[in-house]
Coordinates of C-alpha atoms in Angstrom, one line a residue:
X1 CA 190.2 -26.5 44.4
X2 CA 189.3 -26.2 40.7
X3 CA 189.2 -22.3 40.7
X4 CA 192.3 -21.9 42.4
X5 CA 193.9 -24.1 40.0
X6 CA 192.8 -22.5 37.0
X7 CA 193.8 -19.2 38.3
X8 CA 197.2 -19.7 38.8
X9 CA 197.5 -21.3 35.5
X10 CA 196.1 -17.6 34.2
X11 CA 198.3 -16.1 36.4
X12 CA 201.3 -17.7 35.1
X13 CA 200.9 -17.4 31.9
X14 CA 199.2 -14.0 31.4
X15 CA 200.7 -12.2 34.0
X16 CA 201.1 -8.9 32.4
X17 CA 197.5 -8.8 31.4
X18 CA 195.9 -7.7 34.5
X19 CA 192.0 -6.7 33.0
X20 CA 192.2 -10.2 31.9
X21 CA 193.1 -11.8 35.0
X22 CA 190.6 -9.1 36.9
X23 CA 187.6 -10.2 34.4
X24 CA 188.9 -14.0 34.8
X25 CA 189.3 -13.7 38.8
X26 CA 186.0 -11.9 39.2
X27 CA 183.6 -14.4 37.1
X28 CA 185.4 -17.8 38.7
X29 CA 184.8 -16.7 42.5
X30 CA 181.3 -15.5 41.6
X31 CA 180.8 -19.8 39.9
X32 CA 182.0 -21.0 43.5
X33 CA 179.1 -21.9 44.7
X34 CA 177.8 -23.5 41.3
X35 CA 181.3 -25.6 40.9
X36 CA 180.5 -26.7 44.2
X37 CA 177.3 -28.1 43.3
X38 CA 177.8 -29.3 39.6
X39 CA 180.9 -31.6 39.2
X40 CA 180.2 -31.7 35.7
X41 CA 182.0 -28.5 34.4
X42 CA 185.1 -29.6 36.1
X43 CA 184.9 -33.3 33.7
X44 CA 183.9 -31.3 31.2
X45 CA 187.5 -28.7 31.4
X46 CA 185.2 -26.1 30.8
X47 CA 186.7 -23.5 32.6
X48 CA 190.2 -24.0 31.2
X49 CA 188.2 -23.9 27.6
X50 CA 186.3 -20.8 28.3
X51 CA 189.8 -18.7 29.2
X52 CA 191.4 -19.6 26.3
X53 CA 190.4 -17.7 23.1
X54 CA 189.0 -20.2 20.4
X55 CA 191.4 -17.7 17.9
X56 CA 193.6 -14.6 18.5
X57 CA 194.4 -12.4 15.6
X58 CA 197.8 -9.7 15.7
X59 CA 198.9 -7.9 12.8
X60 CA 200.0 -4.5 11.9
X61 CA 198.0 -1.9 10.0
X62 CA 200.5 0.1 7.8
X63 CA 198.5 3.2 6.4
X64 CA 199.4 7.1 5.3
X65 CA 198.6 10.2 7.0
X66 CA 197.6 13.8 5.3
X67 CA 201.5 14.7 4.8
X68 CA 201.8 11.1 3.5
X69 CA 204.1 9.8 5.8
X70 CA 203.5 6.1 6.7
X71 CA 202.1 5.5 10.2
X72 CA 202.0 2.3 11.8
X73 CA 199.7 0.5 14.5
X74 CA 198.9 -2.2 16.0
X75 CA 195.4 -4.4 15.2
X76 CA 194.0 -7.7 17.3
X77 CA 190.6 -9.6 17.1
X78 CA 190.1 -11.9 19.8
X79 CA 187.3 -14.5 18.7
X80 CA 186.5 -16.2 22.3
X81 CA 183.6 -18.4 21.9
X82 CA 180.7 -19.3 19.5
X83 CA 178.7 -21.9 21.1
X84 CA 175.7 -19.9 21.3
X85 CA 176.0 -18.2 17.8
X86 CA 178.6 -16.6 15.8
X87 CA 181.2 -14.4 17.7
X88 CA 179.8 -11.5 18.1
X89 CA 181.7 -8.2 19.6
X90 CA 182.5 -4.8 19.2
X91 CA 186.2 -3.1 17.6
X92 CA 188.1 -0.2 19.7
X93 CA 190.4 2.2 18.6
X94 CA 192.0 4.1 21.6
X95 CA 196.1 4.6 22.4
X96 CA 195.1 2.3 25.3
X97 CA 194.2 -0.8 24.0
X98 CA 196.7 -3.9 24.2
X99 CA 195.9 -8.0 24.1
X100 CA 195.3 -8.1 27.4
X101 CA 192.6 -5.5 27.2
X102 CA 190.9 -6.5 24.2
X103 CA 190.8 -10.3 26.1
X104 CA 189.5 -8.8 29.3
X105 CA 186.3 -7.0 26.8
X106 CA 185.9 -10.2 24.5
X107 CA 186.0 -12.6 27.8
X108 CA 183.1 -10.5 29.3
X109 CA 181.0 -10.4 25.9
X110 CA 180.4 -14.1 26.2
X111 CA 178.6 -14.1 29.1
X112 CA 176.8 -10.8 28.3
X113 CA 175.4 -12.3 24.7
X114 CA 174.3 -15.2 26.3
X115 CA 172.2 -12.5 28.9
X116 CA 171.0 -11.6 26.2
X117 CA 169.1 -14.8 25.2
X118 CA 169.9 -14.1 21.4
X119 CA 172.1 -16.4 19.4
X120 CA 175.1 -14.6 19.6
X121 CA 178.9 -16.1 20.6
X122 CA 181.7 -13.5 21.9
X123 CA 184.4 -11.5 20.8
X124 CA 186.1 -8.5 20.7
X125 CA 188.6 -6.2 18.6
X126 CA 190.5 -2.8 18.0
X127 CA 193.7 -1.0 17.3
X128 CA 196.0 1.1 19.8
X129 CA 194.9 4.0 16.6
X130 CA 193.5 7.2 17.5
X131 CA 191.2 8.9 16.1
X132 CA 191.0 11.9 18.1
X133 CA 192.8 15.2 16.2
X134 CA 192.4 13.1 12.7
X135 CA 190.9 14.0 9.5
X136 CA 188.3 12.0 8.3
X137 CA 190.9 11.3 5.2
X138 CA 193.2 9.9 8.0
X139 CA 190.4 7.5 9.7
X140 CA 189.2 6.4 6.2
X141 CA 192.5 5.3 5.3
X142 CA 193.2 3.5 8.7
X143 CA 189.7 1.6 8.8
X144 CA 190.6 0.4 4.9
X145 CA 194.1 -0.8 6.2
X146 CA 193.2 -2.1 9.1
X147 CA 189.9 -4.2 7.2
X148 CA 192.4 -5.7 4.4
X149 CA 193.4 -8.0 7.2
X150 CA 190.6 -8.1 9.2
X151 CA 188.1 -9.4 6.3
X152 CA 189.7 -12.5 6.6
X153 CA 188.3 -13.4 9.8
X154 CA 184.6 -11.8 9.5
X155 CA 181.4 -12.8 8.2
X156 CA 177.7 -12.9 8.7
X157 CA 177.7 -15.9 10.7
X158 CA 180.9 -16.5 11.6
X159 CA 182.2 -12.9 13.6
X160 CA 180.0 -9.9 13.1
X161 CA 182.0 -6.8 15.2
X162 CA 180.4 -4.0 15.4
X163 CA 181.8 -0.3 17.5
X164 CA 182.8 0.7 20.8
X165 CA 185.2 3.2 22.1
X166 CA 187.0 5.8 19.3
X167 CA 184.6 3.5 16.4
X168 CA 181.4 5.1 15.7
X169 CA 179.4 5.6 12.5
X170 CA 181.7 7.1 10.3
X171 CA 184.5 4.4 11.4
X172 CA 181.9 1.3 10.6
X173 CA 180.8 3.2 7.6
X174 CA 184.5 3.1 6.0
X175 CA 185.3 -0.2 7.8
X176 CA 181.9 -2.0 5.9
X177 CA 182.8 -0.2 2.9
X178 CA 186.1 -2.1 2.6
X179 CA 184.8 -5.1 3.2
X180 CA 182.0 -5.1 0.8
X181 CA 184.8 -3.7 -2.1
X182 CA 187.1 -6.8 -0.9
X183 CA 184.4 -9.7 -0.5
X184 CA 182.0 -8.3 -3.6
X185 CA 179.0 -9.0 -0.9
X186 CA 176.6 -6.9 0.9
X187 CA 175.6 -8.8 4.1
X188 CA 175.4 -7.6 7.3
X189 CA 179.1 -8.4 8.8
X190 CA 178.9 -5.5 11.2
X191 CA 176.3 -3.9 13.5
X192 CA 176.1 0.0 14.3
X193 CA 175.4 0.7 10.7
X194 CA 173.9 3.9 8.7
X195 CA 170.3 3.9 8.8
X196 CA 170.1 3.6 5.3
X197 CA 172.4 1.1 4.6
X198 CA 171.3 -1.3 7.4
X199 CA 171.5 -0.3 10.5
X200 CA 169.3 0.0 12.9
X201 CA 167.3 2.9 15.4
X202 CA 167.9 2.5 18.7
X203 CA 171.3 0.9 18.1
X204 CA 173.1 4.5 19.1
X205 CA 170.9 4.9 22.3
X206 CA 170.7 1.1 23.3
X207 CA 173.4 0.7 25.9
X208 CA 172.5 3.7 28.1
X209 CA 168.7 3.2 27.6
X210 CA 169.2 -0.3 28.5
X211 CA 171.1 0.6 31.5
X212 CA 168.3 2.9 33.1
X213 CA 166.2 0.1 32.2
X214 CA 168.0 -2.1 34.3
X215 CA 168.5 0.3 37.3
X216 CA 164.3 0.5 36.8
X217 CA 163.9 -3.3 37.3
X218 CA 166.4 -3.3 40.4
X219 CA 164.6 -0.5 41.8
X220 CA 161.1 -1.6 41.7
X221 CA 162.2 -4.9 42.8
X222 CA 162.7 -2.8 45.9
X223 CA 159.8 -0.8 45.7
X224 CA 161.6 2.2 44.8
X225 CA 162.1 4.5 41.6
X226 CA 164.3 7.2 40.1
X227 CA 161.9 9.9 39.6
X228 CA 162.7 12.7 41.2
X229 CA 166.3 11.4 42.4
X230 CA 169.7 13.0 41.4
X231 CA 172.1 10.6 39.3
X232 CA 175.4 11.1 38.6
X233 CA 177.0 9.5 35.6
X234 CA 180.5 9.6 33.9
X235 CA 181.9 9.7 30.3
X236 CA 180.1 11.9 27.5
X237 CA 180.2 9.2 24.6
X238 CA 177.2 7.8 23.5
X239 CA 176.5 5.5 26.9
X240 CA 176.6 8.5 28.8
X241 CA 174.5 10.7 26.9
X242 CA 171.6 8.3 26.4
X243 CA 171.2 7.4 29.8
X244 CA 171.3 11.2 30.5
X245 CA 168.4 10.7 27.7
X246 CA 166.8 7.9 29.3
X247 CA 166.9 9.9 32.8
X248 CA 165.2 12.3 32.2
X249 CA 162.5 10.8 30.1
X250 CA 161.5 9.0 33.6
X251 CA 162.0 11.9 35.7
X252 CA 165.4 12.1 36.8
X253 CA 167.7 14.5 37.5
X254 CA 171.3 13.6 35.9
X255 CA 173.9 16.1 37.2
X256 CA 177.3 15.5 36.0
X257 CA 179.1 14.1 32.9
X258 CA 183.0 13.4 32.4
X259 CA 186.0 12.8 29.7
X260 CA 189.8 12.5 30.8
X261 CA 190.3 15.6 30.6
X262 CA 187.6 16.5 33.9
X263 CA 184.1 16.7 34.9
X264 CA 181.1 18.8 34.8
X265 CA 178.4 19.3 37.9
X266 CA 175.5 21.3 37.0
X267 CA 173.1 21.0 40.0
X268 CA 170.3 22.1 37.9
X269 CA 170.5 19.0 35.7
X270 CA 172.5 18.8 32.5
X271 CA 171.4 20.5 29.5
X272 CA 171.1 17.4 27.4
X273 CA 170.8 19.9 24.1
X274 CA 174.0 21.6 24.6
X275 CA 176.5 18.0 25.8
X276 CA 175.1 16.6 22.3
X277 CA 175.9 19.9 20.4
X278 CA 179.2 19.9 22.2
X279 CA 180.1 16.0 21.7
X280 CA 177.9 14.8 18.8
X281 CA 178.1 18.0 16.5
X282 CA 181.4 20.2 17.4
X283 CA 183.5 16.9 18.7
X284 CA 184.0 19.5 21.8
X285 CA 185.3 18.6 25.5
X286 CA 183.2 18.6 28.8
X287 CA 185.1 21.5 29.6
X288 CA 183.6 23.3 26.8
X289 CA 180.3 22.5 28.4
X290 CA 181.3 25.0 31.8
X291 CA 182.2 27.8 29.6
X292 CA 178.4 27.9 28.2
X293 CA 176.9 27.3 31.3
X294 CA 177.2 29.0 33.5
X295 CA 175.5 26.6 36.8
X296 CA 177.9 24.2 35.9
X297 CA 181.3 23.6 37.7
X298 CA 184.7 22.1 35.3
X299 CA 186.9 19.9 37.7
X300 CA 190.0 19.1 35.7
X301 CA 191.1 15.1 36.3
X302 CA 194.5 16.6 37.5
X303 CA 192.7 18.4 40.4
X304 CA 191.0 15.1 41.5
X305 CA 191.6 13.4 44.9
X306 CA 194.6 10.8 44.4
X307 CA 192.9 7.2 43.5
X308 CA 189.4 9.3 43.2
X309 CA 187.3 9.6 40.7
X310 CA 185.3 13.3 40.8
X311 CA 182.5 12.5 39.1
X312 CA 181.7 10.0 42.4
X313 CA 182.3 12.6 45.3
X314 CA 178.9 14.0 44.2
X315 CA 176.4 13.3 46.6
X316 CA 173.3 11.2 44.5
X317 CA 170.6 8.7 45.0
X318 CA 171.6 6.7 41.9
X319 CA 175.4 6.6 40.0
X320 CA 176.0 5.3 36.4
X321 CA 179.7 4.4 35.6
X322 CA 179.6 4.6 31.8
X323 CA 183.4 5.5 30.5
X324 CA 185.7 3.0 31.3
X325 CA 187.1 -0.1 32.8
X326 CA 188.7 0.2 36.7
X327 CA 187.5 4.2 37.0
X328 CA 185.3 3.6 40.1
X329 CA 187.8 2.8 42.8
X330 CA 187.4 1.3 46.2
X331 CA 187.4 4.9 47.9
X332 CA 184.8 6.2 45.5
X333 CA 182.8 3.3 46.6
X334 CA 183.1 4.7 50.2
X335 CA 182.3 8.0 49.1
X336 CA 179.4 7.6 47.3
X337 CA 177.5 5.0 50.0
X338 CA 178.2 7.7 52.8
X339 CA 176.6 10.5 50.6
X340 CA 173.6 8.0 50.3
X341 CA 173.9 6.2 47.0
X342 CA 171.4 3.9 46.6
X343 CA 171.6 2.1 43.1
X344 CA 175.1 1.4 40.6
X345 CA 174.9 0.6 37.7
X346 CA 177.4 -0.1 35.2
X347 CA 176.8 1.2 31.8
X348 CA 181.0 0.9 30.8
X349 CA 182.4 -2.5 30.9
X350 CA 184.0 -3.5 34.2
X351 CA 183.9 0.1 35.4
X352 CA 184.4 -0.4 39.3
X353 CA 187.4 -2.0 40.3
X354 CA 187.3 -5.2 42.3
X355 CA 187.6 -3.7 45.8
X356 CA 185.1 -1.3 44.5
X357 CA 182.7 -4.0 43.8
X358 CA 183.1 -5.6 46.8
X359 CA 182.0 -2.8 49.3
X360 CA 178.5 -2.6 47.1
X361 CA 178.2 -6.4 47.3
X362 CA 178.8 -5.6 51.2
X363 CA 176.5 -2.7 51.3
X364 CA 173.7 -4.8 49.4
X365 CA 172.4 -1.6 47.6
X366 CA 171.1 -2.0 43.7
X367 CA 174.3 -3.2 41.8
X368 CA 174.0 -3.9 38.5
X369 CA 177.2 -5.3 37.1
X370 CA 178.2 -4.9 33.6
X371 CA 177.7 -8.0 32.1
X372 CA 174.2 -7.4 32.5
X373 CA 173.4 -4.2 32.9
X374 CA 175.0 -2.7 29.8
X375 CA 173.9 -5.5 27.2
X376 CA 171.4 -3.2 26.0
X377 CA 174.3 -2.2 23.3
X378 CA 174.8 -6.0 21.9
X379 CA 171.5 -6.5 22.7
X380 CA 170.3 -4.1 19.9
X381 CA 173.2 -5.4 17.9
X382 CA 171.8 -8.7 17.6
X383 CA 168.1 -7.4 16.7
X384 CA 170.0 -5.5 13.8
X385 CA 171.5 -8.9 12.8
X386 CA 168.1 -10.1 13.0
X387 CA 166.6 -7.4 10.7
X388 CA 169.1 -7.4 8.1
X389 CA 168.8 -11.6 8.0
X390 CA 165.2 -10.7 7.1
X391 CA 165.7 -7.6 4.9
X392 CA 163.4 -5.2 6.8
X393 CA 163.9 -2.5 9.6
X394 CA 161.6 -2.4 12.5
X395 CA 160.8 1.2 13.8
X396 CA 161.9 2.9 17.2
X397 CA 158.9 1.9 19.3
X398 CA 159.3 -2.0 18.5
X399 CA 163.0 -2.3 18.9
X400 CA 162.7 -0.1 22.1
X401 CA 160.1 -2.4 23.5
X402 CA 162.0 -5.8 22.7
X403 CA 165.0 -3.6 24.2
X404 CA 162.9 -3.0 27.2
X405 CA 162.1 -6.8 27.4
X406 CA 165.6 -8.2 26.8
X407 CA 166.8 -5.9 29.9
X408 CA 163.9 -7.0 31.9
X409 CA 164.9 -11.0 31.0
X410 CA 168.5 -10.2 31.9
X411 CA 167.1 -8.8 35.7
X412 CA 164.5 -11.8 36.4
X413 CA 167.5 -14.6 35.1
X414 CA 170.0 -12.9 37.4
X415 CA 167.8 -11.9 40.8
X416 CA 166.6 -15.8 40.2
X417 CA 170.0 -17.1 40.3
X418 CA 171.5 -15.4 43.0
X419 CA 168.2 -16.0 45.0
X420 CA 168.7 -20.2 43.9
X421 CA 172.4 -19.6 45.4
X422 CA 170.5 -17.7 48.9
X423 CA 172.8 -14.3 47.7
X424 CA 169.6 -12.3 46.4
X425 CA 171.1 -9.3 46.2
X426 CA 174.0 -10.3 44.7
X427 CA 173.2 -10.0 40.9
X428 CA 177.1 -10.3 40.2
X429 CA 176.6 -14.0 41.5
X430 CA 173.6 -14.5 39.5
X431 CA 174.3 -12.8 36.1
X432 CA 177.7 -15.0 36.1
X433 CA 176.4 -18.2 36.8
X434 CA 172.7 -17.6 34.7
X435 CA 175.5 -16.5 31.6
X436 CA 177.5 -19.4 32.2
X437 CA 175.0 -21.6 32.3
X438 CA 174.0 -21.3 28.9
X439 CA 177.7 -21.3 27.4
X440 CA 178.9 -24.0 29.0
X441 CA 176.0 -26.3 28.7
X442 CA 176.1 -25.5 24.7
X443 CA 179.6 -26.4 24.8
X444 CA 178.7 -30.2 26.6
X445 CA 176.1 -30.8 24.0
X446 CA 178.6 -29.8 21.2
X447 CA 181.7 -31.9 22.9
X448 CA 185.1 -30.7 21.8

């Protein structure tokens, strides 16, 4: 069978890159049905095309720290695929990231920009650098090294990155800075910029907004709603905090946020105020959170069940994975369907594990994969490319709505497609194959 052979050619030759192979695995069984049906993508090689990168970047970013001794890291930009538009994906700087990694995230963005229906192509980026305990002396000199080799492979329309994990304002802000010194241009090669250089409102809110967006549409697909339901949701970075945001501005009650460090419940709701001060303003820990309020309960990660994630053992009506890839396991899946979970939906990228996935699938409650649910980030992204292409900004309401839209588009495509395949409430199915779709017909019409 075509899947099965290009699997074990992935498996054999990236066998140490086990989030690629998981993103790889997980998208090919969910085009079964569709390889089935349409010989043409197997004439075409188009999956052997798709999980190979179009380009893969490695190098080393040599830079000095505040004593002025020379540190080194190491720096990748994986350009997948631009049949749609140029590559398009955002940079991560976090002691965890490897190849295999920042494959797994630039594999996945291909599918998610095309969700999107704007003319973007995917890719992804970072450095094993981290920023946490640096001075903002330390970052700036990082993002410059790390940009004299990276400008080579960037540009308006040909790969516009923009942030994700450990790169946030201040990181683009140095990162575009060096560019524009290097390339004597002002254009806008990254997305996530200052306000008044660029960027663009809603760009800091978009991913989590766009998630509760998406949990609305599977809801009321179903004739239900969040109002008035608890909702439990992990990480504290900016995906987690906006859909805490985006919760209670349509009358939820969010009850818990995370770091690696632990997690906080407060049963009352969490004081949105007082996570931003703590995150946004004093660059704090969740713990920090507990020790000013005082309804709220600190479980350090060390305490939780083996293979469990804490934040998921709260009982809820609605959960929102929103920190990182794999930390929703196969037992918290358990755990949260017997305390009554009713709707997942994945603001981080490839949050549940595979297992995980596979009992909601089972279950058939409101899952909202990744690679659709949390394009409200890129989504935004591309409208900034869109406004700095015209030289205007839009303001909050407008981009909110055409968020509100895109998220909306990304639903109906999916629930259609998995409905065509008779698996309706499989959106994993139908956000695969409508994302595919678009990629691999675009790369027919182009040839090779």
């Amino acid at each position: 069978m075509y899947i099965t052979k290009v699997l074990k050619y992935v498996e054999g030759l990236y066998p140490q890159q086990v989030e690629f192979r998981q993103a790889v695995a997980a998208m090919l069984h969910a085009l079964t049905p569709l390889l089935k049906k349409e010989p043409k993508y197997e004439k075409h090689a188009i999956l052997e095309r798709l999980i190979e990168p179009d380009r893969q970047v490695f190098f080393k970013v040599v830079w000095a720290d505040d004593q002025g001794k020379i540190q080194i890291n190491r720096g990748w930009r994986v350009q997948f695929n631009n049949a749609l538009g140029p590559y398009k994906g955002g940079l991560r700087f976090h002691p965890s990231v490897n190849v295999g990694i920042i494959k797994f995230l630039g594999f996945e963005q291909v599918f998610k920009n095309a969700l999107t229906t704007l003319n973007m192509g995917g890719a992804k980026g970072g450095s094993d650098f981290d920023p946490k305990g640096k001075s903002d002396a330390e970052i700036m000199c990082f993002c410059q090294a790390y940009m004299d080799e990276l400008y080579r492979h960037i540009g308006a329309l040909r790969d516009v990155p923009a942030g994700d994990i450990g790169v946030g304002a201040r990181e683009i802000g140095y990162l575009f800075g060096r560019y524009k010194k290097i390339v004597d241009s002002f254009e806008g090669v990254f997305t996530g910029k200052n306000l008044d250089w660029g960027g663009s409102l809603v760009r800091k809110e978009a991913t989590g907004y766009g998630a509760v967006y998406f949990a609305q549409e599977m809801l009321e697909a179903r004739k239900e709603g969040l109002e008035g339901k608890v909702c439990t949701i992990s990480g504290s970075g900016n995906v987690a905090i906006y859909t805490i945001e985006k919760l209670y501005q349509v009358g939820a009650i969010p009850v818990t946020a995370s770091d690696s460090d632990g997690m906080v419940y407060d049963k009352r709701g969490i004081d949105l105020e007082l996570l931003k001060k703590i995150k946004e303003v004093q660059g704090g820990r969740v713990e920090d959170y507990a020790k000013h309020k005082k309804s709220a309960i600190y479980t350090a990660a060390k305490d939780y069940a083996k293979g469990t994630n804490g934040v998921w053992s709260v009982p809820c009506f609605a959960a929102f994975p929103s920190a990182t890839q794999n930390e929703l396991s196969e037992a918290d899946a358990k755990t949260l369907l017997q305390n009554g979970c009713k709707c997942v939906t994945e603001g981080a990228n490839m949050p549940s594990s595979t297992q995980a996935m596979h009992v909601f699938l089972k279950a058939k409650i409101c899952y909202g994969p990744g690679k659709a649910a949390n394009a409200g980030g890129v989504a935004v992204s591309g409208l900034e490319m869109a406004q700095n292409a015209g030289m205007h900004a839009w303001d909050f309401e407008t981009i909110d709505q055409k968020l509100r839209a895109i998220m909306k588009d990304i639903f109906t495509s999916s629930a259609q497609t998995a409905t065509e395949f008779k698996d309706p409430t499989n959106l994993v199915l139908g956000a695969n194959i409508a994302g595919f779709r678009k990629v691999a017909q675009a790369m027919i019409d182009q040839g090779f």
